[in-house]
Coordinates of C-alpha atoms in Angstrom, one line a residue:
M1 CA -96.0 -88.8 107.4
D2 CA -98.6 -90.4 110.4
T3 CA -97.0 -89.9 113.6
T4 CA -98.4 -93.6 114.9
I5 CA -96.2 -95.7 112.0
I6 CA -93.2 -93.7 113.1
L7 CA -93.5 -94.7 116.6
L8 CA -94.5 -98.2 115.5
D9 CA -91.6 -98.6 113.5
R10 CA -89.2 -97.3 116.3
A11 CA -91.1 -100.0 118.2
H12 CA -90.4 -102.8 116.2
F13 CA -86.4 -101.7 115.3
A14 CA -86.1 -101.4 119.1
F15 CA -87.6 -104.9 120.0
N16 CA -86.1 -107.1 117.6
I17 CA -82.3 -105.2 117.6
L18 CA -82.6 -105.4 121.8
F19 CA -83.1 -109.0 121.4
H20 CA -80.6 -109.3 119.4
Y21 CA -78.1 -108.0 120.9
L22 CA -78.2 -109.9 123.8
F23 CA -77.2 -112.8 122.1
P24 CA -73.6 -111.0 120.4
Q25 CA -73.2 -108.6 123.6
L26 CA -72.3 -112.0 125.2
T27 CA -70.4 -113.7 121.9
M28 CA -68.1 -111.5 121.8
G29 CA -67.0 -111.2 125.6
L30 CA -66.8 -114.7 125.6
A31 CA -64.6 -115.1 122.1
A32 CA -61.8 -113.4 124.5
L33 CA -62.5 -115.6 127.3
I34 CA -62.0 -118.6 125.6
L35 CA -58.8 -117.3 123.5
L36 CA -57.2 -116.4 127.3
F37 CA -58.2 -119.9 128.5
K38 CA -56.8 -121.5 125.4
T39 CA -53.7 -119.3 125.5
L40 CA -53.4 -120.6 129.4
A41 CA -53.6 -124.0 128.4
L42 CA -50.8 -123.6 126.0
R43 CA -48.6 -121.9 127.8
T44 CA -49.2 -123.8 131.0
H45 CA -49.9 -127.4 129.9
N46 CA -52.5 -127.8 132.4
E47 CA -55.2 -129.6 131.2
A48 CA -58.3 -127.6 133.2
Y49 CA -58.0 -124.8 131.0
N50 CA -58.5 -126.6 127.8
R51 CA -61.7 -128.6 130.0
A52 CA -62.8 -125.1 130.4
A53 CA -62.8 -123.7 126.8
R54 CA -64.5 -127.1 125.3
F55 CA -67.2 -126.0 128.3
W56 CA -67.6 -122.0 126.6
I57 CA -67.3 -123.2 123.7
R58 CA -70.1 -125.2 123.7
L59 CA -72.5 -122.3 125.2
F60 CA -70.5 -119.5 122.5
A61 CA -72.2 -121.7 119.5
V62 CA -75.5 -121.8 120.7
N63 CA -75.4 -118.1 121.2
F64 CA -73.8 -117.5 118.2
V65 CA -76.7 -119.9 116.1
F66 CA -79.2 -117.5 118.0
G67 CA -77.7 -114.6 117.3
V68 CA -77.6 -115.2 113.7
V69 CA -81.2 -116.1 113.4
T70 CA -82.0 -112.9 115.2
G71 CA -79.6 -110.7 113.4
I72 CA -81.1 -111.9 109.9
P73 CA -84.5 -110.0 110.2
M74 CA -82.7 -106.6 111.1
E75 CA -81.2 -106.8 107.3
F76 CA -84.9 -107.2 106.1
L77 CA -85.8 -104.5 108.7
F78 CA -84.2 -101.5 107.0
G79 CA -85.7 -102.3 103.4
T80 CA -89.3 -103.4 105.0
N81 CA -89.9 -100.4 108.0
W82 CA -86.7 -98.0 106.9
A83 CA -86.7 -98.4 103.1
E84 CA -86.4 -94.3 102.3
F85 CA -83.3 -94.5 104.8
S86 CA -81.9 -97.7 103.1
R87 CA -82.4 -95.6 99.6
R88 CA -80.8 -92.2 101.0
T89 CA -77.9 -93.8 103.2
G90 CA -77.0 -97.1 101.5
G91 CA -74.2 -95.6 99.2
V92 CA -73.1 -95.4 103.0
I93 CA -73.7 -97.8 105.5
G94 CA -74.5 -100.6 102.9
S95 CA -70.4 -101.0 102.2
L96 CA -69.9 -101.7 106.0
L97 CA -72.8 -104.2 106.1
A98 CA -71.4 -105.9 103.4
M99 CA -68.1 -106.3 104.9
E100 CA -69.4 -107.6 108.2
G101 CA -70.9 -110.1 106.5
L102 CA -68.2 -110.7 103.6
F103 CA -65.8 -110.7 106.1
A104 CA -66.4 -110.6 109.6
F105 CA -68.9 -112.7 109.6
M106 CA -67.4 -115.7 107.4
M107 CA -64.3 -115.4 109.5
E108 CA -66.0 -116.5 112.2
S109 CA -68.5 -118.5 111.3
A110 CA -65.0 -121.1 109.5
F111 CA -63.6 -120.8 112.4
L112 CA -66.0 -121.5 115.2
G113 CA -66.3 -124.8 112.7
L114 CA -62.1 -125.9 113.4
L115 CA -63.2 -124.8 117.1
L116 CA -66.2 -127.1 117.5
F117 CA -64.9 -129.7 115.7
A118 CA -61.1 -130.0 115.0
E119 CA -59.6 -130.4 118.3
Q120 CA -58.8 -134.3 117.9
R121 CA -57.6 -133.8 114.6
I122 CA -55.4 -130.3 114.6
S123 CA -52.2 -129.2 116.9
P124 CA -52.8 -128.0 120.0
R125 CA -51.0 -125.0 118.3
A126 CA -53.6 -124.6 115.3
H127 CA -56.8 -124.8 117.4
W128 CA -55.4 -121.8 119.6
F129 CA -55.0 -119.8 116.1
A130 CA -58.8 -121.0 115.2
A131 CA -59.5 -119.6 119.2
F132 CA -57.8 -116.3 118.3
M133 CA -59.3 -116.4 114.5
V134 CA -62.9 -116.5 116.0
W135 CA -61.9 -114.2 118.7
F136 CA -60.6 -111.7 115.9
G137 CA -64.0 -111.9 113.5
T138 CA -66.4 -111.4 115.9
W139 CA -64.5 -108.5 117.2
L140 CA -64.1 -107.3 113.8
S141 CA -67.9 -107.9 113.2
G142 CA -68.6 -105.5 116.3
F143 CA -66.4 -102.9 114.4
F144 CA -68.2 -102.9 111.5
I145 CA -71.9 -103.0 113.0
L146 CA -70.2 -100.1 115.2
A147 CA -68.5 -98.1 112.3
T148 CA -72.2 -98.1 111.0
N149 CA -73.8 -96.7 113.7
A150 CA -71.0 -94.3 114.4
W151 CA -71.9 -92.4 111.0
M152 CA -75.6 -92.1 112.4
Q153 CA -74.4 -90.5 115.1
H154 CA -71.1 -88.2 113.4
P155 CA -71.7 -88.3 109.9
V156 CA -68.3 -88.1 107.8
A157 CA -66.5 -88.9 104.1
Y158 CA -70.0 -88.4 102.6
T159 CA -71.0 -86.4 99.3
V160 CA -74.8 -85.6 99.0
S161 CA -76.6 -85.5 95.8
S162 CA -79.1 -82.9 95.0
E163 CA -82.2 -85.9 95.6
G164 CA -80.9 -86.3 99.0
V165 CA -79.1 -89.1 98.4
Y166 CA -75.9 -90.0 100.5
S167 CA -72.7 -91.5 98.5
L168 CA -69.3 -92.5 100.3
N169 CA -66.4 -90.1 99.5
S170 CA -63.2 -91.6 101.4
L171 CA -63.4 -95.3 102.9
W172 CA -60.7 -94.6 105.5
G173 CA -62.3 -91.1 106.0
L174 CA -65.7 -94.0 107.4
L175 CA -63.4 -96.1 109.1
S176 CA -61.6 -93.6 111.0
N177 CA -64.9 -92.1 112.3
P178 CA -63.7 -90.3 115.6
W179 CA -67.0 -90.6 116.6
L180 CA -66.1 -94.4 116.7
F181 CA -63.0 -94.7 119.1
W182 CA -64.8 -94.0 121.8
Q183 CA -67.9 -96.0 121.3
Y184 CA -65.9 -99.0 119.9
L185 CA -63.9 -99.2 123.3
H186 CA -67.0 -98.8 125.7
N187 CA -68.9 -101.3 123.8
M188 CA -66.4 -103.6 123.1
N189 CA -65.3 -103.3 127.0
A190 CA -69.0 -104.0 127.8
T191 CA -69.4 -107.3 126.7
L192 CA -66.1 -108.4 128.1
I193 CA -68.2 -107.2 131.3
T194 CA -71.1 -109.5 130.2
A195 CA -68.9 -112.3 129.5
S196 CA -66.7 -112.0 132.6
F197 CA -69.9 -111.9 135.0
V198 CA -71.5 -114.9 133.0
V199 CA -68.5 -117.1 133.7
V200 CA -68.2 -116.0 137.5
A201 CA -71.4 -116.0 137.7
V202 CA -71.8 -120.2 136.5
G203 CA -68.3 -120.6 138.4
A204 CA -70.3 -119.1 141.6
Y205 CA -73.8 -121.7 141.2
Y206 CA -71.0 -124.5 140.9
L207 CA -69.0 -123.4 144.3
L208 CA -72.8 -123.2 145.4
S209 CA -74.0 -126.8 144.6
G210 CA -70.5 -128.3 145.4
K211 CA -70.1 -129.7 141.9
H212 CA -66.8 -129.2 139.5
I213 CA -65.4 -127.6 141.5
E214 CA -61.6 -127.6 139.9
S215 CA -63.4 -125.8 136.8
A216 CA -65.7 -123.5 139.3
Q217 CA -62.7 -122.1 141.1
L218 CA -60.9 -121.8 137.3
F219 CA -64.3 -120.0 136.3
V220 CA -64.3 -117.2 139.3
R221 CA -60.5 -116.7 139.4
N222 CA -60.3 -115.8 136.1
G223 CA -63.1 -114.3 135.6
V224 CA -63.3 -112.0 138.6
V225 CA -59.6 -110.9 137.3
V226 CA -61.5 -110.1 133.8
A227 CA -63.8 -108.3 135.3
T228 CA -62.5 -105.8 138.2
I229 CA -60.2 -104.4 135.5
A230 CA -62.9 -104.6 132.2
T231 CA -65.1 -102.9 135.1
I232 CA -62.8 -100.1 136.1
L233 CA -61.4 -99.6 132.6
Q234 CA -65.4 -98.8 131.8
I235 CA -65.2 -96.1 134.2
F236 CA -62.5 -94.2 133.1
P237 CA -61.1 -94.2 130.4
F238 CA -64.2 -95.8 128.3
G239 CA -67.5 -94.5 130.0
H240 CA -65.4 -91.2 130.3
G241 CA -64.6 -90.8 127.3
E242 CA -67.4 -91.6 125.2
A243 CA -69.4 -89.0 127.2
R244 CA -67.5 -86.2 126.5
Q245 CA -68.0 -86.9 122.8
V246 CA -71.8 -86.7 123.4
F247 CA -71.3 -83.4 125.1
E248 CA -69.0 -82.2 122.4
H249 CA -71.1 -83.4 118.7
Q250 CA -74.4 -84.4 120.2
P251 CA -75.1 -81.6 123.2
T252 CA -79.3 -82.3 123.2
K253 CA -79.2 -85.6 124.2
A254 CA -75.9 -84.8 126.4
A255 CA -78.1 -82.1 128.5
A256 CA -81.0 -84.7 128.3
M257 CA -78.7 -87.5 129.6
E258 CA -77.8 -85.0 132.7
G259 CA -81.0 -83.1 133.3
I260 CA -79.7 -80.1 132.2
F261 CA -82.4 -77.7 131.1
Q262 CA -80.7 -74.5 130.7
T263 CA -77.1 -73.6 130.6
Q264 CA -75.4 -73.8 133.4
K265 CA -71.5 -72.5 134.6
G266 CA -70.6 -75.1 137.3
A267 CA -73.0 -77.1 136.4
P268 CA -73.4 -80.2 139.6
L269 CA -73.4 -83.9 138.9
I270 CA -77.2 -85.0 139.3
L271 CA -77.2 -88.6 141.2
L272 CA -80.8 -88.6 140.9
G273 CA -83.8 -86.4 140.2
Q274 CA -87.0 -86.8 138.0
P275 CA -87.1 -84.8 135.0
N276 CA -90.2 -82.3 135.0
M277 CA -91.5 -81.7 131.6
Q278 CA -93.9 -79.0 132.5
T279 CA -92.3 -76.7 134.3
E280 CA -88.4 -77.8 132.6
T281 CA -87.0 -78.6 135.4
L282 CA -85.8 -81.6 137.9
D283 CA -87.0 -82.4 140.7
N284 CA -85.7 -83.3 144.1
P285 CA -81.6 -83.0 142.4
L286 CA -79.2 -85.2 144.5
V287 CA -76.2 -83.5 143.2
I288 CA -72.2 -83.2 143.8
P289 CA -71.3 -79.7 142.9
Y290 CA -69.2 -78.7 140.1
M291 CA -68.4 -82.1 139.2
D292 CA -70.4 -82.8 135.6
S293 CA -68.5 -79.3 134.7
L294 CA -65.1 -80.2 136.3
L295 CA -65.4 -84.1 134.3
M296 CA -66.9 -82.7 131.4
T297 CA -64.8 -79.7 130.5
G298 CA -61.7 -79.9 133.0
D299 CA -62.9 -76.5 134.8
L300 CA -65.3 -76.1 137.9
R301 CA -66.4 -72.9 135.9
G302 CA -67.0 -74.8 133.3
E303 CA -70.0 -74.1 131.0
L304 CA -72.2 -77.4 129.9
K305 CA -75.2 -76.4 127.4
G306 CA -78.9 -77.1 128.7
L307 CA -81.9 -77.6 126.4
D308 CA -83.3 -74.1 126.3
D309 CA -80.2 -73.2 123.8
F310 CA -81.7 -75.8 121.7
P311 CA -84.8 -75.2 119.3
K312 CA -87.8 -77.2 121.0
E313 CA -88.1 -79.4 117.3
D314 CA -84.1 -80.7 118.2
W315 CA -84.9 -81.7 121.2
P316 CA -85.4 -85.6 121.7
D317 CA -88.6 -87.0 122.5
A318 CA -88.7 -88.6 125.2
I319 CA -86.4 -87.0 127.8
P320 CA -87.4 -88.5 131.2
L321 CA -86.6 -91.9 129.6
I322 CA -82.9 -90.6 128.4
F323 CA -82.1 -89.0 131.3
Y324 CA -83.3 -92.7 134.0
S325 CA -81.3 -95.2 130.9
F326 CA -78.6 -93.3 131.5
H327 CA -78.8 -92.9 135.3
A328 CA -79.4 -96.7 135.5
M329 CA -76.6 -97.9 133.1
V330 CA -73.9 -95.4 135.5
I331 CA -75.5 -96.5 138.6
L332 CA -75.0 -100.4 137.5
G333 CA -71.9 -99.9 136.3
T334 CA -70.7 -98.1 139.2
L335 CA -72.1 -101.5 141.0
F336 CA -70.2 -103.8 139.4
A337 CA -66.8 -101.8 139.4
G338 CA -67.5 -102.5 143.8
I339 CA -68.8 -105.6 143.4
M340 CA -65.5 -107.0 141.4
L341 CA -63.3 -105.1 143.9
I342 CA -64.3 -106.9 146.5
S343 CA -64.6 -109.9 145.1
A344 CA -60.9 -109.3 144.1
W345 CA -60.1 -108.8 147.5
L346 CA -61.7 -111.8 149.0
L347 CA -59.6 -113.6 146.1
W348 CA -56.8 -112.3 147.2
R349 CA -57.2 -113.1 150.7
K350 CA -58.2 -116.6 149.4
R351 CA -61.3 -116.6 150.9
L352 CA -63.6 -115.5 148.0
F353 CA -64.5 -119.4 147.3
A354 CA -65.4 -119.9 151.1
S355 CA -67.8 -116.8 151.1
R356 CA -71.0 -118.3 149.9
W357 CA -72.9 -115.3 150.9
M358 CA -70.2 -113.3 147.9
L359 CA -70.8 -116.1 146.0
W360 CA -75.2 -115.9 145.5
I361 CA -73.9 -111.9 144.9
L362 CA -71.7 -112.9 142.1
M363 CA -74.6 -116.1 141.1
L364 CA -77.3 -113.5 141.1
S365 CA -75.7 -110.6 139.1
A366 CA -75.2 -112.6 136.0
P367 CA -78.2 -111.1 134.3
L368 CA -77.7 -107.2 135.8
P369 CA -74.6 -106.0 132.9
Y370 CA -77.4 -107.5 130.0
F371 CA -80.0 -104.2 131.8
A372 CA -76.8 -102.1 132.3
T373 CA -75.9 -102.4 128.0
M374 CA -79.4 -101.7 127.1
A375 CA -79.8 -98.7 129.4
G376 CA -76.8 -97.3 127.3
W377 CA -78.0 -98.2 124.1
M378 CA -81.4 -96.6 125.0
T379 CA -79.6 -93.8 126.2
T380 CA -77.7 -93.8 122.5
E381 CA -80.0 -93.9 120.1
I382 CA -83.4 -92.1 121.6
G383 CA -81.0 -90.1 122.6
R384 CA -79.8 -89.5 118.9
Q385 CA -84.0 -88.8 118.5
P386 CA -85.2 -86.3 116.4
W387 CA -82.7 -87.4 113.9
L388 CA -82.3 -90.5 112.3
V389 CA -78.2 -89.6 110.9
Y390 CA -77.6 -86.9 113.1
G391 CA -78.1 -83.5 111.7
L392 CA -78.4 -84.7 108.6
M393 CA -81.9 -86.6 108.2
R394 CA -84.9 -86.6 110.5
T395 CA -86.4 -90.0 111.6
V396 CA -89.9 -89.1 109.6
E397 CA -88.0 -88.9 106.6
G398 CA -86.7 -92.2 106.7
A399 CA -89.6 -94.7 107.4
S400 CA -91.2 -96.4 104.3
P401 CA -94.0 -94.5 102.3
H402 CA -96.2 -97.3 101.7
V403 CA -96.1 -99.7 104.4
S404 CA -99.5 -99.2 106.6
S405 CA -99.2 -98.6 110.3
G406 CA -101.4 -102.2 111.0
N407 CA -99.0 -104.1 108.7
V408 CA -96.0 -102.9 111.1
L409 CA -98.1 -103.6 114.4
F410 CA -98.8 -107.4 112.9
T411 CA -95.2 -108.2 112.2
L412 CA -93.9 -106.8 115.3
L413 CA -97.0 -108.3 117.1
G414 CA -95.7 -111.8 115.4
F415 CA -91.8 -111.0 116.4
V416 CA -93.0 -111.2 120.1
L417 CA -94.1 -114.5 120.2
L418 CA -91.8 -115.9 117.8
Y419 CA -89.1 -114.5 119.6
M420 CA -90.8 -115.5 123.3
L421 CA -91.0 -119.1 122.5
M422 CA -86.7 -118.6 121.2
G423 CA -86.4 -117.2 124.2
L424 CA -87.4 -120.6 126.1
L425 CA -85.9 -122.4 123.7
F426 CA -82.6 -120.9 124.2
F427 CA -82.6 -121.3 127.8
S428 CA -83.7 -124.6 128.0
L429 CA -80.5 -125.3 126.0
V430 CA -77.9 -123.2 127.8
I431 CA -79.4 -124.8 131.3
R432 CA -78.9 -127.8 129.8
I433 CA -75.4 -127.7 128.9
I434 CA -74.8 -126.2 132.5
N435 CA -76.0 -129.0 134.2
T436 CA -74.3 -130.7 132.5
G437 CA -71.1 -129.4 133.3
P438 CA -67.4 -129.4 132.1
E439 CA -66.3 -132.6 133.4
A440 CA -69.0 -134.3 131.1
I441 CA -69.4 -132.4 128.0
E442 CA -65.2 -133.3 128.0
K443 CA -65.8 -137.2 127.7
N444 CA -68.4 -136.6 125.3
T445 CA -66.0 -135.2 123.2

């Protein structure tokens, strides 16, 4: 098949899903924080927590709507651009996508309606239950979507026909895919980091502006506590567990992530460097000796496989991009933990709300978890190449055979234009809610 159309199909799907994921990345984490505010309101009878919940429910709803709208084209792309992939693997991944829509999405949507419009008509405990179900629905939705991706990364519980069509032989085997455990924890914790950074950033903005002080302090205080715990867990054990399973099951991706061209014992941890594909070496490396072997094998002299152990046709096709994406994610994750540990120390010393330099850092840090998550997913998906389903189906086998590159480029450009307009609309709505503030929203409720 023409390589141009494969590249365009990949670019099309990558653009759509990266834009779409900006919204559920926040809603999944924000659902947990809304549940936290509702729980604290129920336990302490402090109305400030209910006020905080109402404010963030508004922003959750806007994110939810844009997430739904941008998620629908993803389903169509499976059929239009990746028809052969859908035909051959639909018997496996179709069940997961159907459960996501029928169970998780419907649950999330129904209880979001109660959360938004029924607070004055139901008891506080019933309203808390609605918040719990919205959180459960969003995280269950994440589970089914990630189970789909986990099967593409590490296929299990399938049989294959003589025509190359895959079918499911164990639903439990599919749902308990060992790859899913660390991937789910790593990804969902990333959504919690994103939401807590956003909550803290809005609180910092209010404090710097001298507005909505009580709500601002509540946002910053609770957000910093959640973010500090989540950023530490993201490094260990979640990030570490995810990396180890990549080394175990996808050694070519692991070698590309770490810039390991030759198999070696006592491999160093590479902090910085530039992959040189001409010489198949790493230029100007900054390393910690033996550390990568120790982290991945538990042995200072442990052996890590390099790319030279595998045929070049099985190498990922953008090794420098995988290397830089992975290192960007790791550097940002470490930075997040540092920012939040300093903030937690200032909070403990009762100096955070008056430390304008730190509030500026917290406010400006809000976009960074989005970049880190984007870098993480680029590492995951580009690193899986040249496989669409790892070890079973190459990417070139999955594209639609009767769609031209011109058609794909036309729709890609259309989506770029449409999503630019949607992005402007989204930002205008979010800025309007933030400028209105928690107290004004409460008066209008």
